[in-house]
Amino acid sequence: MPSFHCTFIYAFNDHGMRQELWRDLSLLNTQGPWILCGDFNCVMVVDERIGCPVRHAEIVDINNCMHLCGMEDVKCVGNLYTWNNKQQGHDRVFSKLDRVLANQSWKGCYPTTEVCFMPEGQFDHSPGLLTIYPRIGGGRKPFKYFTMWKSSPVFNDTIQAASNTQVSGSKMFMLVSKLKSVKIALKDLNKSGFSDV
């Protein structure tokens, strides 16, 4: 697992006092895998609050900082609004104050990172569960042609049948489609006659 930086955030409620946090994060800006998690105490877009208007001044500084640091939200499931004031009726306010953001280097190393914000229960904030799955090396096995396949008694028939599939389109499209058919047929031959080398 590659090394990474993780910064936990608990931002001030006061807009002016958050300025120092944005300055510190901008100075800390790293090119390696970096993730920010926590309570930012402000929204990033107008749609992230219900019950109280969002002023443009509230969102400018956090967005500038996150842009400068190359941060974007990771995939989020569960509660969209991670905080509410527990008031009743028209006085109730919902906001997305808690989030997890990562830079491109992080997303390259941990592309399946996901945060789940669960029901808040008795608290005013939703707890977040961060799941990190590192990229699994290897992936699908690339196609390779093995000369030994020619020794199979069904090799010529396999190639002939796969390349005789009817395809319409441009000559290049027909060629690519037939090559894909041959590749699939050869993979099947490899599994059945050559122990899936």
JSON list of C-alpha atoms in Angstrom, two decimals:
[
{"chain": "A", "resi": 1, "resn": "MET", "atom": "CA", "xyz": [0.00, 0.00, 0.00]},
{"chain": "A", "resi": 2, "resn": "PRO", "atom": "CA", "xyz": [1.55, 3.35, -1.02]},
{"chain": "A", "resi": 3, "resn": "SER", "atom": "CA", "xyz": [2.10, 5.96, 1.68]},
{"chain": "A", "resi": 4, "resn": "PHE", "atom": "CA", "xyz": [-0.41, 8.81, 1.84]},
{"chain": "A", "resi": 5, "resn": "HIS", "atom": "CA", "xyz": [-1.38, 11.92, 3.77]},
{"chain": "A", "resi": 6, "resn": "CYS", "atom": "CA", "xyz": [-4.67, 12.11, 5.67]},
{"chain": "A", "resi": 7, "resn": "THR", "atom": "CA", "xyz": [-5.82, 15.39, 7.20]},
{"chain": "A", "resi": 8, "resn": "PHE", "atom": "CA", "xyz": [-8.72, 15.39, 9.67]},
{"chain": "A", "resi": 9, "resn": "ILE", "atom": "CA", "xyz": [-10.76, 18.58, 9.68]},
{"chain": "A", "resi": 10, "resn": "TYR", "atom": "CA", "xyz": [-12.78, 20.17, 12.47]},
{"chain": "A", "resi": 11, "resn": "ALA", "atom": "CA", "xyz": [-13.41, 23.69, 11.19]},
{"chain": "A", "resi": 12, "resn": "PHE", "atom": "CA", "xyz": [-14.55, 26.69, 13.21]},
{"chain": "A", "resi": 13, "resn": "ASN", "atom": "CA", "xyz": [-18.21, 27.74, 13.02]},
{"chain": "A", "resi": 14, "resn": "ASP", "atom": "CA", "xyz": [-17.09, 31.30, 12.35]},
{"chain": "A", "resi": 15, "resn": "HIS", "atom": "CA", "xyz": [-16.49, 32.22, 8.69]},
{"chain": "A", "resi": 16, "resn": "GLY", "atom": "CA", "xyz": [-13.58, 34.52, 9.52]},
{"chain": "A", "resi": 17, "resn": "MET", "atom": "CA", "xyz": [-11.82, 31.96, 11.68]},
{"chain": "A", "resi": 18, "resn": "ARG", "atom": "CA", "xyz": [-12.04, 29.34, 8.90]},
{"chain": "A", "resi": 19, "resn": "GLN", "atom": "CA", "xyz": [-9.82, 31.56, 6.75]},
{"chain": "A", "resi": 20, "resn": "GLU", "atom": "CA", "xyz": [-6.78, 30.35, 8.69]},
{"chain": "A", "resi": 21, "resn": "LEU", "atom": "CA", "xyz": [-7.71, 26.72, 7.93]},
{"chain": "A", "resi": 22, "resn": "TRP", "atom": "CA", "xyz": [-7.95, 27.43, 4.19]},
{"chain": "A", "resi": 23, "resn": "ARG", "atom": "CA", "xyz": [-4.56, 29.18, 4.28]},
{"chain": "A", "resi": 24, "resn": "ASP", "atom": "CA", "xyz": [-2.97, 26.29, 6.19]},
{"chain": "A", "resi": 25, "resn": "LEU", "atom": "CA", "xyz": [-4.38, 23.69, 3.79]},
{"chain": "A", "resi": 26, "resn": "SER", "atom": "CA", "xyz": [-3.13, 25.71, 0.81]},
{"chain": "A", "resi": 27, "resn": "LEU", "atom": "CA", "xyz": [0.37, 25.74, 2.34]},
{"chain": "A", "resi": 28, "resn": "LEU", "atom": "CA", "xyz": [0.20, 22.04, 3.18]},
{"chain": "A", "resi": 29, "resn": "ASN", "atom": "CA", "xyz": [-0.80, 21.21, -0.40]},
{"chain": "A", "resi": 30, "resn": "THR", "atom": "CA", "xyz": [1.02, 18.02, -1.38]},
{"chain": "A", "resi": 31, "resn": "GLN", "atom": "CA", "xyz": [1.36, 16.24, -4.70]},
{"chain": "A", "resi": 32, "resn": "GLY", "atom": "CA", "xyz": [1.32, 12.76, -3.16]},
{"chain": "A", "resi": 33, "resn": "PRO", "atom": "CA", "xyz": [-1.89, 10.87, -2.30]},
{"chain": "A", "resi": 34, "resn": "TRP", "atom": "CA", "xyz": [-3.84, 13.17, 0.05]},
{"chain": "A", "resi": 35, "resn": "ILE", "atom": "CA", "xyz": [-7.30, 12.94, 1.60]},
{"chain": "A", "resi": 36, "resn": "LEU", "atom": "CA", "xyz": [-9.24, 15.41, 3.76]},
{"chain": "A", "resi": 37, "resn": "CYS", "atom": "CA", "xyz": [-11.95, 14.10, 6.11]},
{"chain": "A", "resi": 38, "resn": "GLY", "atom": "CA", "xyz": [-14.23, 15.78, 8.58]},
{"chain": "A", "resi": 39, "resn": "ASP", "atom": "CA", "xyz": [-16.47, 18.66, 9.55]},
{"chain": "A", "resi": 40, "resn": "PHE", "atom": "CA", "xyz": [-15.76, 21.64, 7.30]},
{"chain": "A", "resi": 41, "resn": "ASN", "atom": "CA", "xyz": [-18.59, 23.66, 8.93]},
{"chain": "A", "resi": 42, "resn": "CYS", "atom": "CA", "xyz": [-19.59, 25.15, 5.58]},
{"chain": "A", "resi": 43, "resn": "VAL", "atom": "CA", "xyz": [-21.16, 23.99, 2.35]},
{"chain": "A", "resi": 44, "resn": "MET", "atom": "CA", "xyz": [-19.43, 24.07, -1.03]},
{"chain": "A", "resi": 45, "resn": "VAL", "atom": "CA", "xyz": [-22.47, 24.64, -3.27]},
{"chain": "A", "resi": 46, "resn": "VAL", "atom": "CA", "xyz": [-25.85, 26.32, -2.75]},
{"chain": "A", "resi": 47, "resn": "ASP", "atom": "CA", "xyz": [-27.78, 23.03, -3.07]},
{"chain": "A", "resi": 48, "resn": "GLU", "atom": "CA", "xyz": [-26.05, 21.63, 0.02]},
{"chain": "A", "resi": 49, "resn": "ARG", "atom": "CA", "xyz": [-28.33, 23.50, 2.45]},
{"chain": "A", "resi": 50, "resn": "ILE", "atom": "CA", "xyz": [-32.09, 23.42, 3.01]},
{"chain": "A", "resi": 51, "resn": "GLY", "atom": "CA", "xyz": [-33.99, 25.78, 5.31]},
{"chain": "A", "resi": 52, "resn": "CYS", "atom": "CA", "xyz": [-31.58, 28.73, 5.27]},
{"chain": "A", "resi": 53, "resn": "PRO", "atom": "CA", "xyz": [-30.09, 30.62, 2.32]},
{"chain": "A", "resi": 54, "resn": "VAL", "atom": "CA", "xyz": [-26.44, 30.21, 1.38]},
{"chain": "A", "resi": 55, "resn": "ARG", "atom": "CA", "xyz": [-24.48, 33.41, 0.83]},
{"chain": "A", "resi": 56, "resn": "HIS", "atom": "CA", "xyz": [-21.95, 33.41, -1.99]},
{"chain": "A", "resi": 57, "resn": "ALA", "atom": "CA", "xyz": [-19.23, 34.62, 0.41]},
{"chain": "A", "resi": 58, "resn": "GLU", "atom": "CA", "xyz": [-19.65, 31.41, 2.45]},
{"chain": "A", "resi": 59, "resn": "ILE", "atom": "CA", "xyz": [-18.64, 29.12, -0.40]},
{"chain": "A", "resi": 60, "resn": "VAL", "atom": "CA", "xyz": [-15.97, 31.11, -2.26]},
{"chain": "A", "resi": 61, "resn": "ASP", "atom": "CA", "xyz": [-13.05, 30.52, 0.11]},
{"chain": "A", "resi": 62, "resn": "ILE", "atom": "CA", "xyz": [-13.50, 26.77, 0.59]},
{"chain": "A", "resi": 63, "resn": "ASN", "atom": "CA", "xyz": [-13.92, 26.27, -3.16]},
{"chain": "A", "resi": 64, "resn": "ASN", "atom": "CA", "xyz": [-10.81, 28.33, -3.94]},
{"chain": "A", "resi": 65, "resn": "CYS", "atom": "CA", "xyz": [-8.80, 26.32, -1.41]},
{"chain": "A", "resi": 66, "resn": "MET", "atom": "CA", "xyz": [-10.03, 22.95, -2.68]},
{"chain": "A", "resi": 67, "resn": "HIS", "atom": "CA", "xyz": [-9.36, 23.99, -6.28]},
{"chain": "A", "resi": 68, "resn": "LEU", "atom": "CA", "xyz": [-5.83, 25.12, -5.38]},
{"chain": "A", "resi": 69, "resn": "CYS", "atom": "CA", "xyz": [-5.18, 21.81, -3.58]},
{"chain": "A", "resi": 70, "resn": "GLY", "atom": "CA", "xyz": [-6.73, 19.76, -6.42]},
{"chain": "A", "resi": 71, "resn": "MET", "atom": "CA", "xyz": [-9.35, 18.28, -4.10]},
{"chain": "A", "resi": 72, "resn": "GLU", "atom": "CA", "xyz": [-12.65, 16.73, -5.19]},
{"chain": "A", "resi": 73, "resn": "ASP", "atom": "CA", "xyz": [-15.34, 14.89, -3.26]},
{"chain": "A", "resi": 74, "resn": "VAL", "atom": "CA", "xyz": [-14.91, 11.13, -3.16]},
{"chain": "A", "resi": 75, "resn": "LYS", "atom": "CA", "xyz": [-17.91, 8.94, -3.97]},
{"chain": "A", "resi": 76, "resn": "CYS", "atom": "CA", "xyz": [-20.52, 9.49, -1.28]},
{"chain": "A", "resi": 77, "resn": "VAL", "atom": "CA", "xyz": [-23.47, 7.29, -0.34]},
{"chain": "A", "resi": 78, "resn": "GLY", "atom": "CA", "xyz": [-26.02, 7.55, 2.45]},
{"chain": "A", "resi": 79, "resn": "ASN", "atom": "CA", "xyz": [-27.13, 10.91, 3.83]},
{"chain": "A", "resi": 80, "resn": "LEU", "atom": "CA", "xyz": [-26.51, 13.86, 1.52]},
{"chain": "A", "resi": 81, "resn": "TYR", "atom": "CA", "xyz": [-27.13, 16.34, 4.34]},
{"chain": "A", "resi": 82, "resn": "THR", "atom": "CA", "xyz": [-24.73, 15.41, 7.12]},
{"chain": "A", "resi": 83, "resn": "TRP", "atom": "CA", "xyz": [-25.88, 17.94, 9.73]},
{"chain": "A", "resi": 84, "resn": "ASN", "atom": "CA", "xyz": [-29.17, 19.33, 10.98]},
{"chain": "A", "resi": 85, "resn": "ASN", "atom": "CA", "xyz": [-30.03, 21.73, 13.76]},
{"chain": "A", "resi": 86, "resn": "LYS", "atom": "CA", "xyz": [-32.61, 19.39, 15.36]},
{"chain": "A", "resi": 87, "resn": "GLN", "atom": "CA", "xyz": [-35.25, 22.15, 15.24]},
{"chain": "A", "resi": 88, "resn": "GLN", "atom": "CA", "xyz": [-38.85, 21.42, 14.28]},
{"chain": "A", "resi": 89, "resn": "GLY", "atom": "CA", "xyz": [-40.96, 22.62, 11.35]},
{"chain": "A", "resi": 90, "resn": "HIS", "atom": "CA", "xyz": [-39.83, 25.68, 9.38]},
{"chain": "A", "resi": 91, "resn": "ASP", "atom": "CA", "xyz": [-36.89, 26.28, 11.73]},
{"chain": "A", "resi": 92, "resn": "ARG", "atom": "CA", "xyz": [-35.18, 23.03, 10.69]},
{"chain": "A", "resi": 93, "resn": "VAL", "atom": "CA", "xyz": [-31.97, 23.44, 8.67]},
{"chain": "A", "resi": 94, "resn": "PHE", "atom": "CA", "xyz": [-30.13, 20.64, 6.84]},
{"chain": "A", "resi": 95, "resn": "SER", "atom": "CA", "xyz": [-26.59, 21.10, 5.48]},
{"chain": "A", "resi": 96, "resn": "LYS", "atom": "CA", "xyz": [-23.75, 19.05, 4.04]},
{"chain": "A", "resi": 97, "resn": "LEU", "atom": "CA", "xyz": [-20.99, 20.12, 6.43]},
{"chain": "A", "resi": 98, "resn": "ASP", "atom": "CA", "xyz": [-19.09, 16.84, 6.63]},
{"chain": "A", "resi": 99, "resn": "ARG", "atom": "CA", "xyz": [-17.27, 15.48, 3.62]},
{"chain": "A", "resi": 100, "resn": "VAL", "atom": "CA", "xyz": [-14.27, 13.56, 2.34]},
{"chain": "A", "resi": 101, "resn": "LEU", "atom": "CA", "xyz": [-12.18, 15.05, -0.45]},
{"chain": "A", "resi": 102, "resn": "ALA", "atom": "CA", "xyz": [-9.13, 13.66, -2.23]},
{"chain": "A", "resi": 103, "resn": "ASN", "atom": "CA", "xyz": [-6.60, 14.77, -4.82]},
{"chain": "A", "resi": 104, "resn": "GLN", "atom": "CA", "xyz": [-5.95, 13.05, -8.15]},
{"chain": "A", "resi": 105, "resn": "SER", "atom": "CA", "xyz": [-2.92, 11.23, -6.81]},
{"chain": "A", "resi": 106, "resn": "TRP", "atom": "CA", "xyz": [-5.13, 9.64, -4.12]},
{"chain": "A", "resi": 107, "resn": "LYS", "atom": "CA", "xyz": [-7.80, 8.74, -6.67]},
{"chain": "A", "resi": 108, "resn": "GLY", "atom": "CA", "xyz": [-5.14, 7.09, -8.83]},
{"chain": "A", "resi": 109, "resn": "CYS", "atom": "CA", "xyz": [-3.96, 4.90, -5.94]},
{"chain": "A", "resi": 110, "resn": "TYR", "atom": "CA", "xyz": [-7.37, 4.28, -4.35]},
{"chain": "A", "resi": 111, "resn": "PRO", "atom": "CA", "xyz": [-9.96, 4.68, -7.14]},
{"chain": "A", "resi": 112, "resn": "THR", "atom": "CA", "xyz": [-12.72, 2.86, -5.25]},
{"chain": "A", "resi": 113, "resn": "THR", "atom": "CA", "xyz": [-12.62, 5.09, -2.14]},
{"chain": "A", "resi": 114, "resn": "GLU", "atom": "CA", "xyz": [-16.12, 5.67, -0.81]},
{"chain": "A", "resi": 115, "resn": "VAL", "atom": "CA", "xyz": [-17.64, 7.39, 2.22]},
{"chain": "A", "resi": 116, "resn": "CYS", "atom": "CA", "xyz": [-21.00, 6.38, 3.67]},
{"chain": "A", "resi": 117, "resn": "PHE", "atom": "CA", "xyz": [-22.75, 8.98, 5.83]},
{"chain": "A", "resi": 118, "resn": "MET", "atom": "CA", "xyz": [-25.09, 7.11, 8.15]},
{"chain": "A", "resi": 119, "resn": "PRO", "atom": "CA", "xyz": [-28.20, 8.35, 10.02]},
{"chain": "A", "resi": 120, "resn": "GLU", "atom": "CA", "xyz": [-27.28, 10.88, 12.71]},
{"chain": "A", "resi": 121, "resn": "GLY", "atom": "CA", "xyz": [-29.42, 9.31, 15.44]},
{"chain": "A", "resi": 122, "resn": "GLN", "atom": "CA", "xyz": [-29.31, 11.51, 18.55]},
{"chain": "A", "resi": 123, "resn": "PHE", "atom": "CA", "xyz": [-26.43, 13.62, 17.26]},
{"chain": "A", "resi": 124, "resn": "ASP", "atom": "CA", "xyz": [-26.55, 16.62, 14.95]},
{"chain": "A", "resi": 125, "resn": "HIS", "atom": "CA", "xyz": [-23.89, 15.22, 12.58]},
{"chain": "A", "resi": 126, "resn": "SER", "atom": "CA", "xyz": [-24.01, 12.01, 10.55]},
{"chain": "A", "resi": 127, "resn": "PRO", "atom": "CA", "xyz": [-21.11, 9.65, 11.24]},
{"chain": "A", "resi": 128, "resn": "GLY", "atom": "CA", "xyz": [-19.07, 8.86, 8.16]},
{"chain": "A", "resi": 129, "resn": "LEU", "atom": "CA", "xyz": [-17.57, 5.48, 7.35]},
{"chain": "A", "resi": 130, "resn": "LEU", "atom": "CA", "xyz": [-14.65, 5.69, 4.92]},
{"chain": "A", "resi": 131, "resn": "THR", "atom": "CA", "xyz": [-13.85, 2.60, 2.87]},
{"chain": "A", "resi": 132, "resn": "ILE", "atom": "CA", "xyz": [-10.56, 2.39, 0.99]},
{"chain": "A", "resi": 133, "resn": "TYR", "atom": "CA", "xyz": [-9.79, -0.41, -1.42]},
{"chain": "A", "resi": 134, "resn": "PRO", "atom": "CA", "xyz": [-6.39, -0.09, -3.07]},
{"chain": "A", "resi": 135, "resn": "ARG", "atom": "CA", "xyz": [-6.14, -0.73, -6.79]},
{"chain": "A", "resi": 136, "resn": "ILE", "atom": "CA", "xyz": [-5.67, -4.45, -7.32]},
{"chain": "A", "resi": 137, "resn": "GLY", "atom": "CA", "xyz": [-2.66, -5.07, -9.53]},
{"chain": "A", "resi": 138, "resn": "GLY", "atom": "CA", "xyz": [-3.02, -7.15, -12.64]},
{"chain": "A", "resi": 139, "resn": "GLY", "atom": "CA", "xyz": [-6.64, -6.80, -13.61]},
{"chain": "A", "resi": 140, "resn": "ARG", "atom": "CA", "xyz": [-7.71, -8.78, -16.65]},
{"chain": "A", "resi": 141, "resn": "LYS", "atom": "CA", "xyz": [-5.10, -10.96, -18.27]},
{"chain": "A", "resi": 142, "resn": "PRO", "atom": "CA", "xyz": [-4.05, -9.39, -21.59]},
{"chain": "A", "resi": 143, "resn": "PHE", "atom": "CA", "xyz": [-4.58, -11.50, -24.69]},
{"chain": "A", "resi": 144, "resn": "LYS", "atom": "CA", "xyz": [-1.48, -13.30, -25.95]},
{"chain": "A", "resi": 145, "resn": "TYR", "atom": "CA", "xyz": [-1.20, -15.61, -28.93]},
{"chain": "A", "resi": 146, "resn": "PHE", "atom": "CA", "xyz": [0.60, -18.91, -28.25]},
{"chain": "A", "resi": 147, "resn": "THR", "atom": "CA", "xyz": [2.13, -20.84, -31.18]},
{"chain": "A", "resi": 148, "resn": "MET", "atom": "CA", "xyz": [1.32, -24.13, -29.41]},
{"chain": "A", "resi": 149, "resn": "TRP", "atom": "CA", "xyz": [-2.38, -23.58, -30.21]},
{"chain": "A", "resi": 150, "resn": "LYS", "atom": "CA", "xyz": [-1.58, -24.51, -33.83]},
{"chain": "A", "resi": 151, "resn": "SER", "atom": "CA", "xyz": [-0.94, -28.08, -32.63]},
{"chain": "A", "resi": 152, "resn": "SER", "atom": "CA", "xyz": [-4.61, -28.47, -31.72]},
{"chain": "A", "resi": 153, "resn": "PRO", "atom": "CA", "xyz": [-6.58, -30.58, -34.23]},
{"chain": "A", "resi": 154, "resn": "VAL", "atom": "CA", "xyz": [-9.41, -28.02, -34.10]},
{"chain": "A", "resi": 155, "resn": "PHE", "atom": "CA", "xyz": [-7.22, -24.91, -34.49]},
{"chain": "A", "resi": 156, "resn": "ASN", "atom": "CA", "xyz": [-7.90, -24.27, -38.19]},
{"chain": "A", "resi": 157, "resn": "ASP", "atom": "CA", "xyz": [-11.63, -24.94, -37.83]},
{"chain": "A", "resi": 158, "resn": "THR", "atom": "CA", "xyz": [-11.80, -22.61, -34.80]},
{"chain": "A", "resi": 159, "resn": "ILE", "atom": "CA", "xyz": [-10.11, -19.77, -36.69]},
{"chain": "A", "resi": 160, "resn": "GLN", "atom": "CA", "xyz": [-12.23, -20.38, -39.80]},
{"chain": "A", "resi": 161, "resn": "ALA", "atom": "CA", "xyz": [-15.54, -20.41, -37.88]},
{"chain": "A", "resi": 162, "resn": "ALA", "atom": "CA", "xyz": [-14.71, -17.28, -35.89]},
{"chain": "A", "resi": 163, "resn": "SER", "atom": "CA", "xyz": [-13.52, -15.31, -38.91]},
{"chain": "A", "resi": 164, "resn": "ASN", "atom": "CA", "xyz": [-16.56, -16.30, -40.99]},
{"chain": "A", "resi": 165, "resn": "THR", "atom": "CA", "xyz": [-18.99, -14.45, -38.69]},
{"chain": "A", "resi": 166, "resn": "GLN", "atom": "CA", "xyz": [-21.20, -12.05, -40.62]},
{"chain": "A", "resi": 167, "resn": "VAL", "atom": "CA", "xyz": [-20.50, -8.40, -39.78]},
{"chain": "A", "resi": 168, "resn": "SER", "atom": "CA", "xyz": [-21.65, -5.29, -41.59]},
{"chain": "A", "resi": 169, "resn": "GLY", "atom": "CA", "xyz": [-20.01, -1.88, -41.54]},
{"chain": "A", "resi": 170, "resn": "SER", "atom": "CA", "xyz": [-16.82, -0.32, -42.81]},
{"chain": "A", "resi": 171, "resn": "LYS", "atom": "CA", "xyz": [-13.92, -2.59, -43.75]},
{"chain": "A", "resi": 172, "resn": "MET", "atom": "CA", "xyz": [-11.99, -1.54, -40.63]},
{"chain": "A", "resi": 173, "resn": "PHE", "atom": "CA", "xyz": [-15.01, -2.23, -38.37]},
{"chain": "A", "resi": 174, "resn": "MET", "atom": "CA", "xyz": [-15.49, -5.66, -39.99]},
{"chain": "A", "resi": 175, "resn": "LEU", "atom": "CA", "xyz": [-11.80, -6.49, -39.51]},
{"chain": "A", "resi": 176, "resn": "VAL", "atom": "CA", "xyz": [-11.80, -5.44, -35.83]},
{"chain": "A", "resi": 177, "resn": "SER", "atom": "CA", "xyz": [-15.04, -7.35, -35.16]},
{"chain": "A", "resi": 178, "resn": "LYS", "atom": "CA", "xyz": [-13.69, -10.53, -36.77]},
{"chain": "A", "resi": 179, "resn": "LEU", "atom": "CA", "xyz": [-10.40, -10.25, -34.85]},
{"chain": "A", "resi": 180, "resn": "LYS", "atom": "CA", "xyz": [-12.39, -9.94, -31.62]},
{"chain": "A", "resi": 181, "resn": "SER", "atom": "CA", "xyz": [-14.34, -13.09, -32.56]},
{"chain": "A", "resi": 182, "resn": "VAL", "atom": "CA", "xyz": [-11.09, -14.95, -33.25]},
{"chain": "A", "resi": 183, "resn": "LYS", "atom": "CA", "xyz": [-9.67, -13.76, -29.92]},
{"chain": "A", "resi": 184, "resn": "ILE", "atom": "CA", "xyz": [-12.72, -15.07, -28.01]},
{"chain": "A", "resi": 185, "resn": "ALA", "atom": "CA", "xyz": [-12.54, -18.40, -29.87]},
{"chain": "A", "resi": 186, "resn": "LEU", "atom": "CA", "xyz": [-8.81, -18.75, -29.13]},
{"chain": "A", "resi": 187, "resn": "LYS", "atom": "CA", "xyz": [-9.38, -17.98, -25.44]},
{"chain": "A", "resi": 188, "resn": "ASP", "atom": "CA", "xyz": [-11.99, -20.75, -25.36]},
{"chain": "A", "resi": 189, "resn": "LEU", "atom": "CA", "xyz": [-9.55, -23.12, -27.11]},
{"chain": "A", "resi": 190, "resn": "ASN", "atom": "CA", "xyz": [-6.88, -22.17, -24.55]},
{"chain": "A", "resi": 191, "resn": "LYS", "atom": "CA", "xyz": [-9.25, -23.02, -21.66]},
{"chain": "A", "resi": 192, "resn": "SER", "atom": "CA", "xyz": [-10.43, -26.32, -23.09]},
{"chain": "A", "resi": 193, "resn": "GLY", "atom": "CA", "xyz": [-7.27, -27.70, -24.66]},
{"chain": "A", "resi": 194, "resn": "PHE", "atom": "CA", "xyz": [-4.29, -26.05, -22.98]},
{"chain": "A", "resi": 195, "resn": "SER", "atom": "CA", "xyz": [-5.12, -25.73, -19.27]},
{"chain": "A", "resi": 196, "resn": "ASP", "atom": "CA", "xyz": [-5.88, -22.00, -19.60]},
{"chain": "A", "resi": 197, "resn": "VAL", "atom": "CA", "xyz": [-2.23, -20.94, -19.95]}
]
